[in-house]
């Protein structure tokens, strides 16, 4: 699929078919993260792939705002990827100037995963509401890593259409001029 079509077609898919993601496709998806750009090419990330159903079912229970709100859908995802980051020396230096590059790095990589999955007809949705300490314990993540975001992945339960993967309707976006400036903040392009 054409790239510009793909980025319009991707949606947050929260209803998954009970079908495992094929290993070769999962590896293809993870390769998209491995080759992602990062500040000073530090690649200070780690992607934990969770496909153990019992473990996945535990994840929504770790969500801060309650299982029902933000992450209930995760329990039916055949796969969840935890995007983890650590801080390289260059990240600490950038932080002196208020740049949180480690979060930018892992976010870019995770979205390469999301887009690669969509290109293969696999839906995904981020989850950002979780109790980091409890989740790190559940997943055995070493102390020097933190979890930036989770991504639930799976084949959509609903059929995909011309409009969207999993038939999920588009969510409203802000107007172009509300989010784009030309040279000086507030000037229209
Ligand atoms: C960092 C981040 C965290 C998110 N956390 C959640 C979440 O906890 N639960 C959820 O259902 N969706 C979550 N989402 C999905 C957004 O709600 C979704 O991307 C947004 O509403 C736009 O819809 P779309 O992805 O279908 O275009 C998150 C998205 C991002 C980027």
Short mmCIF file of C-alpha atoms and ligand atoms in Angstrom, two decimals:
data_model
loop_
_atom_site.label_atom_id
_atom_site.label_comp_id
_atom_site.label_asym_id
_atom_site.label_seq_id
_atom_site.Cartn_x
_atom_site.Cartn_y
_atom_site.Cartn_z
CA UNK A 1 0.00 0.00 0.00
CA UNK A 2 1.13 3.52 -0.80
CA UNK A 3 2.65 5.16 2.31
CA UNK A 4 0.30 8.15 2.35
CA UNK A 5 -2.69 5.84 1.97
CA UNK A 6 -1.39 3.70 4.81
CA UNK A 7 -1.02 6.54 7.30
CA UNK A 8 -4.58 7.64 6.53
CA UNK A 9 -5.87 4.07 6.72
CA UNK A 10 -4.30 3.21 10.10
CA UNK A 11 -6.62 3.44 13.09
CA UNK A 12 -6.50 2.40 16.70
CA UNK A 13 -7.94 -1.11 16.54
CA UNK A 14 -9.27 -2.37 19.87
CA UNK A 15 -11.24 -5.45 18.80
CA UNK A 16 -9.13 -8.39 17.79
CA UNK A 17 -9.90 -11.70 16.11
CA UNK A 18 -8.76 -14.79 18.06
CA UNK A 19 -5.91 -15.38 15.61
CA UNK A 20 -2.22 -15.42 16.43
CA UNK A 21 0.17 -13.19 14.51
CA UNK A 22 2.46 -15.35 12.39
CA UNK A 23 6.04 -15.42 13.66
CA UNK A 24 7.55 -14.18 10.39
CA UNK A 25 5.16 -11.22 10.34
CA UNK A 26 5.97 -10.41 13.97
CA UNK A 27 9.67 -10.43 13.14
CA UNK A 28 9.06 -8.22 10.10
CA UNK A 29 7.17 -5.78 12.33
CA UNK A 30 9.91 -5.76 14.98
CA UNK A 31 12.54 -5.20 12.30
CA UNK A 32 10.76 -1.93 11.51
CA UNK A 33 11.48 -0.85 15.09
CA UNK A 34 15.05 -2.12 15.08
CA UNK A 35 15.97 0.02 12.06
CA UNK A 36 14.20 3.16 13.34
CA UNK A 37 16.22 6.37 13.75
CA UNK A 38 17.31 7.46 17.23
CA UNK A 39 19.19 10.38 18.69
CA UNK A 40 22.96 9.86 18.21
CA UNK A 41 21.95 6.41 16.92
CA UNK A 42 21.97 5.21 20.55
CA UNK A 43 19.08 2.74 20.09
CA UNK A 44 18.60 2.81 23.84
CA UNK A 45 15.41 0.78 23.63
CA UNK A 46 14.10 -2.70 24.11
CA UNK A 47 10.89 -4.23 22.85
CA UNK A 48 9.29 -6.87 25.01
CA UNK A 49 6.93 -9.08 23.00
CA UNK A 50 4.21 -10.64 25.11
CA UNK A 51 2.10 -13.40 23.60
CA UNK A 52 1.46 -15.52 26.69
CA UNK A 53 -2.32 -15.22 27.13
CA UNK A 54 -2.17 -15.50 30.93
CA UNK A 55 0.41 -12.72 31.08
CA UNK A 56 -1.58 -10.52 28.68
CA UNK A 57 -4.69 -10.94 30.80
CA UNK A 58 -2.76 -9.62 33.79
CA UNK A 59 -1.80 -6.39 32.03
CA UNK A 60 -5.15 -4.54 32.19
CA UNK A 61 -5.17 -5.27 35.90
CA UNK A 62 -2.05 -3.11 36.26
CA UNK A 63 -3.68 -0.05 34.71
CA UNK A 64 -3.81 2.93 37.04
CA UNK A 65 -7.23 4.25 36.03
CA UNK A 66 -8.97 0.92 36.35
CA UNK A 67 -9.18 -2.08 34.11
CA UNK A 68 -12.40 -0.98 32.42
CA UNK A 69 -11.25 2.39 31.17
CA UNK A 70 -8.16 2.52 29.07
CA UNK A 71 -6.88 -0.97 28.57
CA UNK A 72 -9.67 -3.54 28.94
CA UNK A 73 -9.34 -4.33 25.24
CA UNK A 74 -5.77 -5.53 25.76
CA UNK A 75 -6.88 -8.80 27.31
CA UNK A 76 -8.09 -10.02 23.89
CA UNK A 77 -4.98 -8.93 22.02
CA UNK A 78 -2.96 -11.93 20.82
CA UNK A 79 0.20 -9.86 21.23
CA UNK A 80 1.32 -6.85 23.26
CA UNK A 81 4.62 -5.05 22.76
CA UNK A 82 6.08 -3.00 25.59
CA UNK A 83 8.27 -0.18 24.26
CA UNK A 84 11.03 0.24 26.86
CA UNK A 85 13.77 2.84 27.01
CA UNK A 86 16.86 3.60 28.98
CA UNK A 87 19.04 6.72 28.99
CA UNK A 88 22.37 6.80 27.16
CA UNK A 89 24.98 9.45 28.05
CA UNK A 90 23.84 11.60 25.12
CA UNK A 91 20.29 11.47 26.50
CA UNK A 92 21.48 12.79 29.86
CA UNK A 93 23.35 15.59 28.08
CA UNK A 94 20.31 16.51 25.98
CA UNK A 95 18.24 16.53 29.13
CA UNK A 96 20.34 19.40 30.46
CA UNK A 97 18.75 21.39 27.62
CA UNK A 98 15.28 20.00 28.37
CA UNK A 99 15.27 17.54 25.47
CA UNK A 100 13.62 14.24 26.37
CA UNK A 101 15.15 12.45 23.40
CA UNK A 102 14.87 8.96 24.91
CA UNK A 103 11.08 9.25 24.76
CA UNK A 104 11.19 10.59 21.22
CA UNK A 105 13.40 7.66 20.18
CA UNK A 106 11.21 4.91 21.56
CA UNK A 107 8.04 6.63 20.32
CA UNK A 108 9.35 6.74 16.76
CA UNK A 109 10.30 3.06 16.92
CA UNK A 110 6.93 2.08 18.35
CA UNK A 111 5.11 3.91 15.60
CA UNK A 112 7.21 2.13 12.99
CA UNK A 113 5.81 -1.03 14.60
CA UNK A 114 2.26 0.27 14.39
CA UNK A 115 2.61 1.28 10.74
CA UNK A 116 4.43 -1.92 9.75
CA UNK A 117 1.64 -3.92 11.39
CA UNK A 118 -1.01 -1.92 9.53
CA UNK A 119 0.83 -2.56 6.26
CA UNK A 120 0.39 -6.29 6.97
CA UNK A 121 -3.31 -5.89 7.82
CA UNK A 122 -2.65 -6.15 11.57
CA UNK A 123 -4.39 -3.65 13.84
CA UNK A 124 -2.88 -2.04 16.90
CA UNK A 125 -3.62 0.41 19.67
CA UNK A 126 -1.37 2.14 22.17
CA UNK A 127 -1.95 2.05 25.89
CA UNK A 128 -0.42 4.80 27.95
CA UNK A 129 -2.31 4.40 31.21
CA UNK A 130 -0.48 1.89 33.34
CA UNK A 131 1.32 1.58 36.60
CA UNK A 132 4.95 1.42 35.46
CA UNK A 133 6.39 -0.16 38.60
CA UNK A 134 3.81 -2.98 38.71
CA UNK A 135 4.07 -3.61 34.99
CA UNK A 136 7.88 -3.75 35.11
CA UNK A 137 7.61 -6.34 37.85
CA UNK A 138 5.05 -8.40 35.91
CA UNK A 139 7.25 -8.41 32.80
CA UNK A 140 10.58 -8.83 34.60
CA UNK A 141 11.95 -5.62 33.07
CA UNK A 142 15.37 -4.68 34.55
CA UNK A 143 15.61 -1.53 36.72
CA UNK A 144 17.55 0.54 34.14
CA UNK A 145 14.63 0.32 31.67
CA UNK A 146 11.36 2.17 31.87
CA UNK A 147 8.22 1.51 29.82
CA UNK A 148 7.19 4.32 27.47
CA UNK A 149 4.07 2.76 26.02
CA UNK A 150 2.33 -0.53 25.29
CA UNK A 151 0.97 -1.53 21.91
CA UNK A 152 -1.73 -4.19 21.64
CA UNK A 153 -1.65 -5.93 18.27
CA UNK A 154 -3.82 -8.39 16.42
CA UNK A 155 -5.87 -9.10 13.35
CA UNK A 156 -8.98 -6.89 13.53
CA UNK A 157 -12.23 -8.58 14.55
CA UNK A 158 -14.14 -6.45 12.04
CA UNK A 159 -13.33 -6.58 8.33
CA UNK A 160 -11.11 -3.87 6.91
CA UNK A 161 -12.65 -1.51 4.38
CA UNK A 162 -11.46 1.14 1.93
CA UNK A 163 -11.78 3.63 4.78
CA UNK A 164 -9.92 1.89 7.55
CA UNK A 165 -8.25 -1.14 9.01
CA UNK A 166 -10.79 -3.03 11.13
CA UNK A 167 -13.49 -0.69 9.82
CA UNK A 168 -12.80 1.76 12.67
CA UNK A 169 -14.12 5.23 11.82
CA UNK A 170 -11.72 8.16 11.65
CA UNK A 171 -11.39 10.32 14.73
CA UNK A 172 -11.58 14.06 14.25
CA UNK A 173 -8.28 15.89 13.87
CA UNK A 174 -7.54 19.56 14.49
CA UNK A 175 -7.55 21.86 11.46
CA UNK A 176 -4.29 22.25 9.51
CA UNK A 177 -3.78 25.89 10.53
CA UNK A 178 -4.32 25.01 14.19
CA UNK A 179 -1.31 22.73 14.19
CA UNK A 180 1.01 24.24 11.54
CA UNK A 181 2.84 27.59 11.63
CA UNK A 182 5.11 29.21 9.06
CA UNK A 183 8.43 30.54 10.41
CA UNK A 184 6.91 32.34 13.38
CA UNK A 185 4.43 30.62 15.65
CA UNK A 186 0.89 31.55 14.61
CA UNK A 187 1.72 32.54 11.00
CA UNK A 188 -0.20 30.49 8.45
CA UNK A 189 1.67 28.45 5.85
C1 LIG B 1 0.83 7.67 23.71
C2 LIG B 1 -0.56 7.15 23.46
C3 LIG B 1 -1.28 6.56 24.49
C4 LIG B 1 -2.54 6.03 24.26
N1 LIG B 1 -3.19 5.39 25.27
C5 LIG B 1 -4.37 4.79 25.04
C6 LIG B 1 -5.01 4.02 26.07
O1 LIG B 1 -4.52 3.91 27.19
N2 LIG B 1 -6.17 3.42 25.77
C7 LIG B 1 -6.77 3.51 24.53
O2 LIG B 1 -7.84 2.92 24.33
N3 LIG B 1 -6.19 4.23 23.53
C8 LIG B 1 -5.01 4.86 23.75
N4 LIG B 1 -4.38 5.57 22.74
C9 LIG B 1 -5.01 5.64 21.40
C10 LIG B 1 -5.57 7.04 21.11
O3 LIG B 1 -6.74 7.21 21.85
C11 LIG B 1 -5.82 7.18 19.61
O4 LIG B 1 -4.59 7.09 18.92
C12 LIG B 1 -6.50 8.50 19.24
O5 LIG B 1 -7.78 8.56 19.82
C13 LIG B 1 -6.63 8.71 17.74
O6 LIG B 1 -7.35 7.65 17.15
P1 LIG B 1 -6.69 6.80 15.96
O7 LIG B 1 -5.43 6.17 16.48
O8 LIG B 1 -7.72 5.75 15.59
O9 LIG B 1 -6.41 7.72 14.82
C14 LIG B 1 -3.14 6.13 22.96
C15 LIG B 1 -2.41 6.74 21.92
C16 LIG B 1 -1.14 7.24 22.16
C17 LIG B 1 -0.38 7.86 21.01
#
